[in-house]
């Protein structure tokens, strides 16, 4: 067997050696130039009449722009032909190296050295990326070791040749001579061919040959940055670089000055010394290659962990080198430092090649240059220390700096294995989608094994979802299941921890939101998605930001929106914040219609909206779909979702529990179950768990009927618009009175007036016979008025447990601050009783899993459950519930009715209930009051009110599936292969009489 064949089998296991040989040569000749400058630093310093601080300033001025230039070069290398970039970069640095030898002044020298720095700026991203794509995973320890050996060869030949030539001729001559070998390897580089990016990673995952040969789409710079930043291994390495850079970059110049100032060595002697020392680096690399292969096969993270031990050893050697008075000892320490560090190089570079995603591999190797900049600036300080305190002290300062850097990089070892797994999974996922699209198998959106966390708390666990082009998919689930988080991850608002999001065959897992929107993905947020300070017209114009130059399209699309929602035309010049909730949702959908997305994701379409408004919104959703837009609809009401969606996904606790036809979901009671409230109704009245203040008798309710809340002629206007107009009503003891009406009818304003958050323009409010019209909200609460809010107004910075404790404030037995400060027994007993009642309420409402979570971390529905718990803790005599079902899942809503009745029966409280869910309100209310435009338009038994023509016209509309958001109701309008229509039955209940 020939020597070349034996080398090829030993190093690359049969893969061609030519690419490695060329990249080795280019790396070595670049090191010739750089090492020559380091060993000749004293002569260059003296020639230009610089101090030690001056020459280190020059080094810093050269290094910073080169480091900054590396990033744009790396980004282009991830998008263009890396071989050509490496080749033309070598031509450029060769010319600038020649210019170094001709530099007549310090300014010209700085320019020439900055240009010659292109070697490092080009080699780092292109060479490391090319090696990973030329050679398979199991030989990367070998090829990176050989490639790094080029640095040792350059550091051996460079100082030796430069020292001799400078001694016999001039310091300029070596820079002129070194352009010759550079030219030779440039010629050889023109024969290289660009390899496929990530092919070996896809093969390691067992992908098909078609998938292996399918290259990923290159990302934008912002997306590439986000991709790289989520690799935890890289982050730790970057954080170590400011400490390591100052030591490594300045080492050659520091030691050259050290040998001249301390031991009096001339340039020829220093050159020979540096050359001899670098032989130890070759020995270290030879030792490091088999170590790297063993570590990679066993656990790639061990290479980085090993650095912690090596760093400690190097720090000790460095200290000995700084203080030794014996030249031989200094040389031995120098050689040991170089050789020890070289042992690690193959393993570290091979590990990084596995942990960096292939499509950003060049940038991943180069982002560290930004973190090197602060370390380079430290060289200025080191130069000043050398001038003021001596070169030994300057060397000693570097010891702790290097030690800190080594410790930080070693800590990255525990992340390597998971980062490598993520890279391979993502690479295969995108390649599979691209290959499938080439075969005509269309999947517009593919979410694969997606993990997402908030502040260390994992929310999504391996979520998989796929959406075909043109379909409507319903995304359903329990409260806090992660539905909104999934939408945010798809649209780029939150970054994934692992997995892939691929849209139209292109990975956009880490694309920033503006780029995701530009690709045709639009998210309509839950609740209010418009800009409240902008007018309706300005909001609609903003929706067309991607089509600013297509004026005809914008006019036509805007007119279509106004045709769908005429009320927006009437409110054209009004601020969006003044619109009702339904009108704001119309405006938000109008913006989405104008944006003409390929994928539209709607979060909580029906949240807090009247049935007739939901019916109108569903019409525009269908119109958007008919234009070819694919839609993902997040909806708490299964019934509403069934009116438009053919396919459903059901989520629970961050995982997909069901995927199939929407009709099949209804046959899965194990999935569509109440998580929070099921059983809460019976638990409320359990004497074992119930608080003594809740154990009231039903006799209180069944006694003589009396009015506990009376409202007479209540009126309130805002800027000429009358929100509540001469409203009068009474709430009897033990009664549940439902309040319905379209969005903007004045329901919430009425509650604000009753609870004291707004002063009335006219009218009178009486609670238990006492006039409370002029009493503030805290006074009304103190005498027994409880209020929940439509958007669950809780303290976001408190935990769930602390929030419920705060709600029990009125029930605290001991209020003496001095006794609390001294922790007297009465205080301890009071706190123990309070904690017991809090625990009972948490258990009752099914909030145990959320006990230690902050309110800001909860979903809309989960906050609603906490809000209900706080209202129960308050123990009021009159309860105002403002849309308690808003934002909670359908099965929770169905369980809410029994709970509300049990609350009324066990507490004896009267309930005033605003609710858009008709099955819920009609099943629990004794009477219903209907409002429209601030006035009462109907009052009576639920069955009578919902049939009232005025109520149907203004509020209910005609869609039975929309009216019946919960319960076992009709699925009218469901577009399935077997269309089915069922009748809707509304349960009624007569008003209770004494």
PDB file of N, CA and C in Angstrom, residues 473-478 483 487 585 602-608 614 618 632-644 649-650 887-890 965:
ATOM      1  N   UNK A 473     -57.356  24.373  10.458  1.00  0.00           N
ATOM      2  CA  UNK A 473     -57.058  23.453  11.549  1.00  0.00           C
ATOM      3  C   UNK A 473     -57.458  24.117  12.862  1.00  0.00           C
ATOM      4  N   UNK A 474     -58.199  23.387  13.694  1.00  0.00           N
ATOM      5  CA  UNK A 474     -58.560  23.882  15.017  1.00  0.00           C
ATOM      6  C   UNK A 474     -57.538  23.370  16.025  1.00  0.00           C
ATOM      7  N   UNK A 475     -56.981  24.289  16.813  1.00  0.00           N
ATOM      8  CA  UNK A 475     -56.042  23.940  17.870  1.00  0.00           C
ATOM      9  C   UNK A 475     -56.763  24.156  19.198  1.00  0.00           C
ATOM     10  N   UNK A 476     -57.138  23.066  19.824  1.00  0.00           N
ATOM     11  CA  UNK A 476     -57.943  23.114  21.037  1.00  0.00           C
ATOM     12  C   UNK A 476     -57.122  22.616  22.213  1.00  0.00           C
ATOM     13  N   UNK A 477     -57.677  22.790  23.410  1.00  0.00           N
ATOM     14  CA  UNK A 477     -56.960  22.267  24.554  1.00  0.00           C
ATOM     15  C   UNK A 477     -57.382  22.878  25.857  1.00  0.00           C
ATOM     16  N   UNK A 478     -56.850  22.318  26.916  1.00  0.00           N
ATOM     17  CA  UNK A 478     -57.145  22.795  28.254  1.00  0.00           C
ATOM     18  C   UNK A 478     -56.452  24.127  28.499  1.00  0.00           C
ATOM     19  N   UNK A 483     -51.185  26.325  23.928  1.00  0.00           N
ATOM     20  CA  UNK A 483     -51.657  26.646  22.572  1.00  0.00           C
ATOM     21  C   UNK A 483     -51.086  27.985  22.106  1.00  0.00           C
ATOM     22  N   UNK A 487     -48.281  28.967  19.026  1.00  0.00           N
ATOM     23  CA  UNK A 487     -48.432  29.994  17.991  1.00  0.00           C
ATOM     24  C   UNK A 487     -47.282  30.995  18.037  1.00  0.00           C
ATOM     25  N   UNK A 585     -61.795  43.217  17.609  1.00  0.00           N
ATOM     26  CA  UNK A 585     -61.503  41.940  16.979  1.00  0.00           C
ATOM     27  C   UNK A 585     -61.784  42.004  15.479  1.00  0.00           C
ATOM     28  N   UNK A 602     -55.108  32.403  14.297  1.00  0.00           N
ATOM     29  CA  UNK A 602     -56.041  33.232  15.068  1.00  0.00           C
ATOM     30  C   UNK A 602     -56.139  32.660  16.475  1.00  0.00           C
ATOM     31  N   UNK A 603     -55.779  33.468  17.454  1.00  0.00           N
ATOM     32  CA  UNK A 603     -55.781  33.032  18.847  1.00  0.00           C
ATOM     33  C   UNK A 603     -57.034  33.555  19.536  1.00  0.00           C
ATOM     34  N   UNK A 604     -57.902  32.637  19.952  1.00  0.00           N
ATOM     35  CA  UNK A 604     -59.121  32.971  20.693  1.00  0.00           C
ATOM     36  C   UNK A 604     -60.037  33.919  19.910  1.00  0.00           C
ATOM     37  N   UNK A 605     -60.595  33.431  18.837  1.00  0.00           N
ATOM     38  CA  UNK A 605     -61.464  34.247  17.985  1.00  0.00           C
ATOM     39  C   UNK A 605     -62.668  34.772  18.752  1.00  0.00           C
ATOM     40  N   UNK A 606     -63.309  33.938  19.556  1.00  0.00           N
ATOM     41  CA  UNK A 606     -64.572  34.311  20.183  1.00  0.00           C
ATOM     42  C   UNK A 606     -64.408  34.863  21.594  1.00  0.00           C
ATOM     43  N   UNK A 607     -63.175  35.148  22.017  1.00  0.00           N
ATOM     44  CA  UNK A 607     -62.924  35.560  23.394  1.00  0.00           C
ATOM     45  C   UNK A 607     -63.705  36.813  23.762  1.00  0.00           C
ATOM     46  N   UNK A 608     -64.673  36.656  24.666  1.00  0.00           N
ATOM     47  CA  UNK A 608     -65.418  37.789  25.194  1.00  0.00           C
ATOM     48  C   UNK A 608     -66.359  38.452  24.210  1.00  0.00           C
ATOM     49  N   UNK A 614     -69.403  36.942  16.817  1.00  0.00           N
ATOM     50  CA  UNK A 614     -68.642  35.750  16.425  1.00  0.00           C
ATOM     51  C   UNK A 614     -69.105  35.253  15.063  1.00  0.00           C
ATOM     52  N   UNK A 618     -66.638  34.782  11.876  1.00  0.00           N
ATOM     53  CA  UNK A 618     -66.466  33.511  11.175  1.00  0.00           C
ATOM     54  C   UNK A 618     -66.663  33.685   9.677  1.00  0.00           C
ATOM     55  N   UNK A 632     -54.929  28.379  11.126  1.00  0.00           N
ATOM     56  CA  UNK A 632     -54.908  27.658  12.399  1.00  0.00           C
ATOM     57  C   UNK A 632     -55.733  28.474  13.373  1.00  0.00           C
ATOM     58  N   UNK A 633     -56.777  27.870  13.912  1.00  0.00           N
ATOM     59  CA  UNK A 633     -57.707  28.573  14.787  1.00  0.00           C
ATOM     60  C   UNK A 633     -57.606  28.011  16.195  1.00  0.00           C
ATOM     61  N   UNK A 634     -57.092  28.831  17.115  1.00  0.00           N
ATOM     62  CA  UNK A 634     -57.092  28.453  18.527  1.00  0.00           C
ATOM     63  C   UNK A 634     -58.408  28.912  19.128  1.00  0.00           C
ATOM     64  N   UNK A 635     -59.141  27.991  19.713  1.00  0.00           N
ATOM     65  CA  UNK A 635     -60.481  28.322  20.198  1.00  0.00           C
ATOM     66  C   UNK A 635     -60.804  27.458  21.412  1.00  0.00           C
ATOM     67  N   UNK A 636     -61.322  28.091  22.465  1.00  0.00           N
ATOM     68  CA  UNK A 636     -61.708  27.335  23.654  1.00  0.00           C
ATOM     69  C   UNK A 636     -62.998  26.567  23.429  1.00  0.00           C
ATOM     70  N   UNK A 637     -63.880  27.105  22.588  1.00  0.00           N
ATOM     71  CA  UNK A 637     -65.159  26.446  22.351  1.00  0.00           C
ATOM     72  C   UNK A 637     -65.030  25.455  21.204  1.00  0.00           C
ATOM     73  N   UNK A 638     -65.187  24.181  21.537  1.00  0.00           N
ATOM     74  CA  UNK A 638     -65.164  23.150  20.491  1.00  0.00           C
ATOM     75  C   UNK A 638     -66.288  23.397  19.503  1.00  0.00           C
ATOM     76  N   UNK A 639     -67.449  23.819  19.998  1.00  0.00           N
ATOM     77  CA  UNK A 639     -68.602  24.034  19.115  1.00  0.00           C
ATOM     78  C   UNK A 639     -68.322  25.102  18.075  1.00  0.00           C
ATOM     79  N   UNK A 640     -67.695  26.207  18.487  1.00  0.00           N
ATOM     80  CA  UNK A 640     -67.358  27.268  17.535  1.00  0.00           C
ATOM     81  C   UNK A 640     -66.328  26.774  16.533  1.00  0.00           C
ATOM     82  N   UNK A 641     -65.311  26.048  17.023  1.00  0.00           N
ATOM     83  CA  UNK A 641     -64.271  25.552  16.126  1.00  0.00           C
ATOM     84  C   UNK A 641     -64.836  24.617  15.073  1.00  0.00           C
ATOM     85  N   UNK A 642     -65.829  23.832  15.452  1.00  0.00           N
ATOM     86  CA  UNK A 642     -66.397  22.860  14.524  1.00  0.00           C
ATOM     87  C   UNK A 642     -67.137  23.519  13.363  1.00  0.00           C
ATOM     88  N   UNK A 643     -67.505  24.788  13.505  1.00  0.00           N
ATOM     89  CA  UNK A 643     -68.229  25.447  12.421  1.00  0.00           C
ATOM     90  C   UNK A 643     -67.348  25.735  11.216  1.00  0.00           C
ATOM     91  N   UNK A 644     -66.025  25.750  11.396  1.00  0.00           N
ATOM     92  CA  UNK A 644     -65.148  26.105  10.278  1.00  0.00           C
ATOM     93  C   UNK A 644     -64.037  25.089  10.028  1.00  0.00           C
ATOM     94  N   UNK A 649     -56.434  19.502  16.436  1.00  0.00           N
ATOM     95  CA  UNK A 649     -55.396  19.050  17.361  1.00  0.00           C
ATOM     96  C   UNK A 649     -55.859  19.420  18.764  1.00  0.00           C
ATOM     97  N   UNK A 650     -55.648  18.524  19.709  1.00  0.00           N
ATOM     98  CA  UNK A 650     -56.015  18.821  21.095  1.00  0.00           C
ATOM     99  C   UNK A 650     -54.756  18.728  21.950  1.00  0.00           C
ATOM    100  N   UNK A 887     -62.226  32.772  28.041  1.00  0.00           N
ATOM    101  CA  UNK A 887     -60.862  32.280  28.009  1.00  0.00           C
ATOM    102  C   UNK A 887     -60.653  30.910  28.598  1.00  0.00           C
ATOM    103  N   UNK A 888     -61.712  30.243  29.088  1.00  0.00           N
ATOM    104  CA  UNK A 888     -61.520  28.904  29.628  1.00  0.00           C
ATOM    105  C   UNK A 888     -62.111  27.885  28.653  1.00  0.00           C
ATOM    106  N   UNK A 889     -61.564  26.692  28.723  1.00  0.00           N
ATOM    107  CA  UNK A 889     -61.924  25.659  27.760  1.00  0.00           C
ATOM    108  C   UNK A 889     -63.401  25.285  27.875  1.00  0.00           C
ATOM    109  N   UNK A 890     -63.942  24.692  26.785  1.00  0.00           N
ATOM    110  CA  UNK A 890     -65.380  24.405  26.733  1.00  0.00           C
ATOM    111  C   UNK A 890     -65.810  23.484  27.867  1.00  0.00           C
ATOM    112  N   UNK A 965     -72.057  27.807  22.662  1.00  0.00           N
ATOM    113  CA  UNK A 965     -70.611  27.599  22.652  1.00  0.00           C
ATOM    114  C   UNK A 965     -70.197  26.399  23.483  1.00  0.00           C
TER     115      UNK A 965
END
